[in-house]
Coordinates of C-alpha atoms in Angstrom, one line a residue:
M57 CA 255.9 109.3 47.4
R58 CA 256.5 111.9 44.7
R59 CA 256.2 110.3 41.3
R60 CA 259.1 111.2 39.1
L61 CA 258.1 112.7 35.7
L62 CA 259.9 113.1 32.5
T63 CA 261.7 116.5 32.2
A64 CA 261.5 118.8 29.2
G65 CA 264.8 118.1 27.6
A66 CA 267.2 117.6 30.5
I67 CA 234.8 145.7 40.7
T68 CA 231.9 146.4 43.0
L69 CA 231.8 142.9 44.3
A70 CA 228.7 142.2 42.2
G71 CA 230.5 143.4 39.1
A72 CA 233.6 141.4 39.9
M73 CA 231.5 138.3 40.5
A74 CA 230.3 138.6 36.9
L75 CA 233.9 138.5 35.8
A76 CA 234.4 135.1 37.5
A77 CA 231.6 133.5 35.5
C78 CA 232.7 134.9 32.2
G79 CA 232.2 132.4 29.4
S80 CA 231.6 129.3 31.5
G81 CA 228.1 128.6 30.5
S82 CA 227.6 126.7 33.8
S83 CA 226.3 127.4 37.2
G84 CA 229.5 126.0 38.5
G85 CA 231.1 123.0 40.0
G86 CA 230.6 120.6 37.1
T87 CA 230.2 117.1 38.6
G88 CA 233.0 117.6 41.2
D89 CA 232.9 118.2 44.9
A90 CA 231.3 121.6 45.6
G91 CA 233.3 123.7 48.0
K92 CA 236.6 122.0 47.3
T93 CA 239.6 124.4 47.3
F94 CA 242.0 124.4 44.4
I95 CA 245.3 126.2 43.9
I96 CA 246.0 128.3 40.8
A97 CA 249.8 128.7 40.6
T98 CA 251.7 131.6 39.1
D99 CA 255.2 131.0 37.8
Q100 CA 257.3 134.0 37.1
P101 CA 260.7 135.5 37.9
L102 CA 260.5 137.4 41.2
Q103 CA 264.2 138.3 41.3
G104 CA 266.2 140.6 39.1
A105 CA 264.9 143.3 36.7
S106 CA 261.7 141.4 36.0
G107 CA 260.8 141.2 39.7
D108 CA 258.7 144.4 39.7
S109 CA 256.7 143.3 36.7
S110 CA 256.0 139.9 38.2
K111 CA 255.0 141.4 41.5
A112 CA 252.4 143.6 39.7
V113 CA 251.0 140.6 37.9
N114 CA 250.6 138.7 41.1
Q115 CA 249.0 141.7 42.9
A116 CA 246.5 142.2 40.1
I117 CA 245.5 138.5 40.2
Q118 CA 245.1 138.5 44.0
L119 CA 243.1 141.7 43.9
Y120 CA 240.8 140.1 41.3
L121 CA 240.4 136.9 43.2
D122 CA 239.6 138.9 46.4
Q123 CA 236.9 140.8 44.5
I124 CA 235.2 137.6 43.2
G125 CA 235.4 135.9 46.6
S126 CA 238.1 133.5 45.3
K127 CA 235.4 131.3 43.6
A128 CA 235.0 129.4 40.4
G129 CA 231.4 128.4 40.4
N130 CA 231.0 126.3 43.5
Y131 CA 234.8 125.7 43.8
N132 CA 237.1 127.7 46.0
V133 CA 240.4 128.9 44.7
K134 CA 243.6 130.3 46.2
L135 CA 246.8 131.6 44.7
K136 CA 250.2 130.1 45.1
I137 CA 253.2 132.0 43.9
Y138 CA 256.3 130.4 42.4
D139 CA 259.6 132.0 41.6
D140 CA 261.4 130.7 38.4
S141 CA 264.4 133.0 38.9
T142 CA 267.5 132.9 41.0
A143 CA 269.3 135.7 42.8
A144 CA 272.6 134.7 41.3
K145 CA 271.3 134.8 37.7
G146 CA 268.9 137.8 38.3
Q147 CA 266.4 136.3 35.8
W148 CA 264.6 133.1 34.9
D149 CA 266.7 130.0 35.3
D150 CA 266.5 126.7 33.5
A151 CA 267.0 124.5 36.5
T152 CA 264.5 126.4 38.6
C153 CA 261.9 126.2 35.8
A154 CA 262.5 122.4 35.7
K155 CA 262.1 122.0 39.4
N156 CA 258.9 124.2 39.4
A157 CA 257.4 121.9 36.8
Q158 CA 257.9 118.9 39.0
D159 CA 256.5 120.7 42.0
H160 CA 253.4 121.8 40.1
V161 CA 252.6 118.3 39.2
A162 CA 253.4 116.9 42.7
N163 CA 251.1 119.4 44.5
A164 CA 247.8 117.5 44.3
D165 CA 245.8 120.7 45.1
E166 CA 247.1 122.6 42.1
I167 CA 244.7 122.7 39.3
A168 CA 246.5 124.8 36.7
V169 CA 249.5 127.1 36.2
M170 CA 249.4 130.8 35.1
G171 CA 252.6 131.7 33.4
T172 CA 255.3 131.9 32.5
I173 CA 256.7 135.3 31.4
N174 CA 259.7 133.8 29.5
S175 CA 259.1 131.5 26.6
G176 CA 262.2 129.6 27.3
C177 CA 261.0 128.7 30.7
A178 CA 257.6 127.7 29.3
K179 CA 259.3 125.3 26.9
I180 CA 260.8 123.5 29.9
I181 CA 257.6 123.4 32.0
A182 CA 254.9 122.7 29.4
P183 CA 256.0 119.1 28.5
V184 CA 256.2 118.1 32.1
L185 CA 252.7 119.4 32.8
N186 CA 251.6 117.6 29.7
Q187 CA 252.8 114.3 31.0
D188 CA 251.1 114.6 34.4
P189 CA 249.5 111.2 35.1
N190 CA 246.4 112.9 36.4
G191 CA 246.3 115.4 33.5
P192 CA 247.5 116.8 31.3
M193 CA 247.7 119.8 33.6
L194 CA 246.6 123.2 32.1
M195 CA 249.1 126.0 31.6
V196 CA 247.9 129.5 30.5
S197 CA 250.4 132.2 29.8
H198 CA 249.9 135.9 29.9
A199 CA 253.2 136.8 28.4
N200 CA 254.8 134.0 26.3
T201 CA 255.0 135.2 22.7
N202 CA 257.4 132.8 21.0
P203 CA 255.3 131.2 18.2
G204 CA 256.8 127.7 18.6
L205 CA 254.8 126.9 21.8
T206 CA 251.6 126.6 19.8
K207 CA 252.5 126.5 16.1
T208 CA 255.1 125.4 13.6
W209 CA 258.2 127.5 14.1
D210 CA 261.5 125.7 14.9
P211 CA 262.0 122.0 14.1
G212 CA 259.8 119.8 16.2
E213 CA 257.5 122.6 17.3
P214 CA 255.0 122.6 18.8
Q215 CA 254.6 118.9 19.0
K216 CA 257.5 118.3 21.3
Y217 CA 255.8 120.3 24.0
F218 CA 252.8 117.9 24.0
P219 CA 254.4 114.4 24.2
T220 CA 251.0 112.9 25.1
G221 CA 249.6 114.1 21.8
T222 CA 247.0 116.2 23.6
R223 CA 247.5 120.0 24.0
S224 CA 247.6 121.5 27.4
Y225 CA 249.2 125.0 26.9
A226 CA 247.3 128.1 26.0
R227 CA 247.9 131.9 26.1
V228 CA 245.9 135.1 26.1
I229 CA 248.5 137.2 24.2
T230 CA 249.5 137.1 20.6
T231 CA 252.8 135.8 19.2
D232 CA 256.1 137.2 17.9
D233 CA 255.5 136.4 14.3
Y234 CA 253.0 139.2 14.6
Q235 CA 254.9 141.4 17.0
G236 CA 258.1 141.3 15.0
A237 CA 256.3 141.9 11.7
A238 CA 254.3 144.8 13.2
A239 CA 257.5 146.4 14.5
A240 CA 259.1 146.2 11.0
I241 CA 256.0 147.7 9.4
Y242 CA 256.1 150.6 11.9
A243 CA 259.8 151.1 11.3
K244 CA 259.3 151.3 7.6
E245 CA 256.1 153.4 7.5
K246 CA 256.4 155.7 10.5
L247 CA 260.2 155.9 11.2
G248 CA 261.3 155.7 7.5
A249 CA 263.9 153.0 8.2
K250 CA 266.0 152.0 5.2
T251 CA 268.8 150.2 6.9
V252 CA 268.5 148.3 10.2
Y253 CA 270.9 146.4 12.4
I254 CA 269.4 143.7 14.7
L255 CA 270.7 142.5 18.0
N256 CA 269.3 139.5 19.8
D257 CA 270.0 138.1 23.3
N258 CA 270.5 134.6 22.1
Q259 CA 267.5 133.3 24.1
T260 CA 264.4 131.6 22.8
Y261 CA 262.2 134.7 22.9
G262 CA 264.9 137.2 21.6
Q263 CA 265.9 135.0 18.7
G264 CA 262.3 134.4 17.7
V265 CA 261.2 138.0 17.7
A266 CA 264.4 139.1 16.0
K267 CA 263.8 136.5 13.3
A268 CA 260.2 137.7 12.7
F269 CA 261.4 141.3 12.5
E270 CA 264.2 140.5 10.1
E271 CA 261.9 138.5 7.7
K272 CA 259.3 141.2 7.5
A273 CA 261.9 144.0 7.2
K274 CA 263.5 142.3 4.2
A275 CA 260.1 141.7 2.7
L276 CA 259.4 145.5 3.0
G277 CA 262.7 146.3 1.3
I278 CA 264.6 147.4 4.4
T279 CA 268.3 146.5 4.3
V280 CA 269.2 144.3 7.2
A281 CA 272.9 145.0 7.8
G282 CA 273.2 142.3 10.5
N283 CA 271.4 140.1 13.1
E284 CA 273.7 139.0 15.8
P285 CA 273.6 138.1 19.5
W286 CA 274.9 140.3 22.3
D287 CA 276.7 138.8 25.2
A288 CA 274.8 139.6 28.4
K289 CA 278.0 139.2 30.5
Q290 CA 280.0 141.9 28.8
P291 CA 280.7 145.1 30.8
T292 CA 280.5 147.3 27.7
Y293 CA 279.2 147.2 24.1
T294 CA 281.1 150.2 22.7
A295 CA 283.2 147.9 20.4
L296 CA 280.0 146.2 19.2
F297 CA 278.4 149.5 18.3
N298 CA 281.5 150.9 16.7
K299 CA 281.4 147.9 14.4
I300 CA 277.7 148.4 13.7
K301 CA 278.4 152.1 13.0
A302 CA 280.2 151.2 9.9
S303 CA 277.0 149.9 8.3
K304 CA 275.4 153.3 8.9
P305 CA 272.0 151.9 10.2
D306 CA 269.2 154.4 10.6
L307 CA 267.5 152.0 13.2
I308 CA 268.7 149.6 15.8
Y309 CA 266.3 146.7 16.7
I310 CA 266.9 144.8 19.9
G311 CA 265.3 141.4 20.2
G312 CA 265.4 140.1 23.8
I313 CA 264.7 140.8 27.4
Y314 CA 266.0 143.8 29.4
D315 CA 267.3 141.5 32.1
N316 CA 270.2 140.5 29.8
N317 CA 272.2 143.7 30.5
G318 CA 269.8 145.7 28.4
G319 CA 270.6 148.9 30.3
Q320 CA 274.2 148.8 29.4
L321 CA 273.3 148.0 25.8
V322 CA 271.0 151.0 25.6
K323 CA 273.6 153.3 27.2
D324 CA 276.4 152.3 24.8
K325 CA 274.2 152.5 21.7
V326 CA 273.5 156.2 22.6
A327 CA 277.2 156.8 23.4
V328 CA 278.3 155.5 20.0
L329 CA 275.4 156.1 17.6
G330 CA 273.7 159.0 19.2
D331 CA 270.3 159.4 20.9
N332 CA 267.0 158.0 19.8
A333 CA 266.2 161.1 17.8
T334 CA 269.4 160.6 15.8
V335 CA 269.3 156.8 15.3
P336 CA 266.0 155.4 16.7
M337 CA 266.1 152.2 18.7
M338 CA 263.2 149.7 18.9
A339 CA 262.7 146.7 21.2
P340 CA 259.8 144.3 21.8
D341 CA 257.8 143.7 25.0
G342 CA 260.8 142.0 26.7
F343 CA 261.9 145.6 27.3
T344 CA 258.5 146.9 28.6
G345 CA 257.6 147.4 32.2
Y346 CA 261.1 148.1 33.6
P347 CA 261.2 151.2 35.7
E348 CA 265.0 151.2 35.5
L349 CA 264.9 151.5 31.7
D350 CA 262.1 154.1 31.7
K351 CA 264.2 156.3 33.9
L352 CA 267.4 156.0 31.8
P353 CA 268.3 159.3 30.1
Q354 CA 269.5 157.1 27.2
G355 CA 266.2 155.3 27.0
Q356 CA 264.1 158.4 26.3
G357 CA 262.6 158.3 22.8
M358 CA 263.1 154.5 22.5
Y359 CA 260.2 152.7 20.8
L360 CA 258.8 149.6 22.2
T361 CA 256.1 147.1 21.0
F362 CA 253.7 145.2 23.2
A363 CA 251.9 142.1 22.0
G364 CA 248.6 143.3 23.4
L365 CA 246.8 146.4 24.6
S366 CA 248.7 148.8 26.9
N367 CA 247.3 150.0 30.2
D368 CA 246.7 153.4 28.5
Q369 CA 244.5 151.8 25.9
L370 CA 242.7 149.6 28.5
R371 CA 241.8 152.6 30.7
A372 CA 240.7 154.7 27.8
A373 CA 238.3 152.0 26.6
G374 CA 236.5 152.0 29.9
G375 CA 234.6 148.9 31.1
A376 CA 235.9 146.1 33.3
A377 CA 239.5 146.6 32.4
A378 CA 239.5 150.3 33.3
K379 CA 237.7 149.4 36.6
L380 CA 240.3 146.9 37.5
L381 CA 243.1 149.4 36.8
D382 CA 241.3 152.0 39.0
D383 CA 240.9 149.4 41.8
Y384 CA 244.6 148.5 41.5
K385 CA 245.6 152.1 41.7
A386 CA 243.4 152.7 44.7
K387 CA 244.9 149.7 46.5
Y388 CA 248.6 150.1 45.6
G389 CA 248.9 153.8 44.9
A390 CA 249.8 153.6 41.2
D391 CA 248.9 151.7 38.0
P392 CA 250.7 148.4 37.6
G393 CA 254.1 149.0 36.1
T394 CA 253.5 146.5 33.3
S395 CA 250.8 146.0 30.8
F396 CA 251.2 142.3 31.4
A397 CA 249.3 142.6 34.7
L398 CA 245.8 142.6 33.4
Y399 CA 246.8 139.9 30.9
G400 CA 247.7 137.8 34.0
V401 CA 244.2 138.4 35.3
A402 CA 242.9 137.4 31.8
A403 CA 244.8 134.1 31.9
V404 CA 243.4 133.4 35.3
Q405 CA 239.9 134.1 34.0
V406 CA 240.4 131.4 31.4
I407 CA 241.5 129.0 34.1
L408 CA 238.5 129.9 36.3
A409 CA 236.1 129.4 33.5
A410 CA 237.6 126.0 32.7
L411 CA 237.6 125.0 36.3
E412 CA 233.9 126.0 36.7
K413 CA 232.9 123.8 33.8
S414 CA 235.0 120.9 34.9
D415 CA 234.5 117.9 37.2
G416 CA 237.4 119.2 39.3
T417 CA 240.1 117.0 37.8
R418 CA 243.1 118.4 36.0
K419 CA 242.3 116.4 32.9
S420 CA 238.7 117.8 32.9
V421 CA 240.0 121.4 33.3
T422 CA 242.3 121.0 30.4
D423 CA 239.6 119.4 28.3
Q424 CA 237.4 122.5 28.7
V425 CA 240.0 124.6 26.9
F426 CA 240.9 122.1 24.2
S427 CA 237.7 120.5 23.2
G428 CA 234.3 121.7 21.8
E429 CA 234.0 125.4 21.6
G430 CA 236.8 126.0 24.1
I431 CA 236.7 129.0 26.4
T432 CA 235.4 132.5 25.6
I433 CA 235.5 135.4 28.0
P434 CA 233.0 138.1 26.9
A435 CA 234.2 141.6 26.3
A436 CA 231.9 143.0 28.9
T437 CA 233.6 141.0 31.7
S438 CA 237.1 140.5 30.3
A439 CA 240.0 141.8 32.2
I440 CA 241.5 143.2 29.0
G441 CA 238.2 144.9 27.9
K442 CA 237.7 142.8 24.8
E443 CA 236.6 139.2 24.1
I444 CA 239.1 136.6 24.9
K445 CA 238.6 133.5 22.8
V446 CA 241.1 130.6 23.0
D447 CA 241.2 128.5 19.9
P448 CA 240.7 124.9 21.1
A449 CA 242.8 123.6 18.2
T450 CA 245.9 125.5 19.1
G451 CA 245.6 127.2 22.5
D452 CA 246.2 130.6 20.9
T453 CA 244.0 133.6 21.4
T454 CA 242.1 134.8 18.4
A455 CA 242.8 138.5 19.2
I456 CA 245.8 140.0 17.5
D457 CA 246.8 143.4 19.1
I458 CA 250.2 145.0 18.7
S459 CA 250.8 148.3 20.5
V460 CA 253.6 150.7 19.8
L461 CA 254.9 152.7 22.8
V462 CA 257.6 155.3 23.3
I463 CA 259.6 156.1 26.4
K464 CA 259.0 159.8 27.2
D465 CA 259.4 161.7 30.4
N466 CA 260.4 158.4 32.2
T467 CA 257.1 156.8 31.2
E468 CA 256.1 154.3 28.5
S469 CA 253.4 156.1 26.5
F470 CA 251.0 154.6 23.9
V471 CA 251.7 155.9 20.4
A472 CA 249.7 153.7 18.0
A473 CA 248.1 150.4 17.4
Q474 CA 249.9 148.7 14.6
P475 CA 247.8 146.5 12.3
V476 CA 249.4 143.3 11.1
S477 CA 248.2 140.2 9.4

């Protein structure tokens, strides 16, 4: 019978095989049963505007697993795809995230979860996985950037996501305290912003990155004329932007996800305040990887930040990352539509390295990440072309990369790497 858990608050093939062993320091299999098959789950929104991005992530992961023979040392692995969205909502959904959390724990063959995209969903799933009677069960995200999942941010964070007192959540991408700050620095130094108006989507991720941008902007002497939520259910935002127009901002910063009626927001901003050459608009990586936005006439010239390395950068650097991009393009006819795709593979690399070192139990897999030296994926074999090191004390990656992109000719193009400390 399914045990009820607590809820969270009601390349050639040889080259690819080298990627599988990255950082494990073991010939594989630990003390567990050689040949046993384990499931790695992905948990992402497959419906709505994020669907294309999630599909690309899953395709990149499956391609990688096929290349390495779906092995982690002596263990076999296969992919199971979960959808944390609903058609009605068109994006991630609280209740679906909660149900998925229970299902992950209940599926005895699942060894770890790769995901989620949305930090709010992760905050629902992580505590449930942490309380797995056979765990904690490991969760490694390729896209969650809200700081509170791993470090002090909002009250009770991050402790409330680890009710057992043992950490079980990690990520391979940096956090919004860096992303928001980097965006503010770029706005000040490169765009010459003096007055900015901030909008957020009133969700965990959007509020967090908007907060980080606001704090750094003020520290840099930028006047913040406002920071308020937009209502995703509104048919038009012309009244909102007419109100904002009175403060004469020379930059609009949008903290949130494109799924929350971001297209209409972008259209109405241009209609009222002018195009992005007149009044620039910036948004974080919650607006990256959306073909619909990239093709919007009103989106042209919009600046975006990505809390990692863009596909452009990864291909230019060569090595394993560029090879994986080339293989993806050869198989699917185009590059993945999101820079999160290779980060999804990187997250799976961490899981595979932990599984290879483990005794095949969920607890042991988690222990490999959060004890001793933790998990390191060498640059030569890393899916993102640089060393991936997960800090066993926090679950955070030690790499801090913020990329600035611009939408031009219906494409997100790399502009600059923005240093931030």
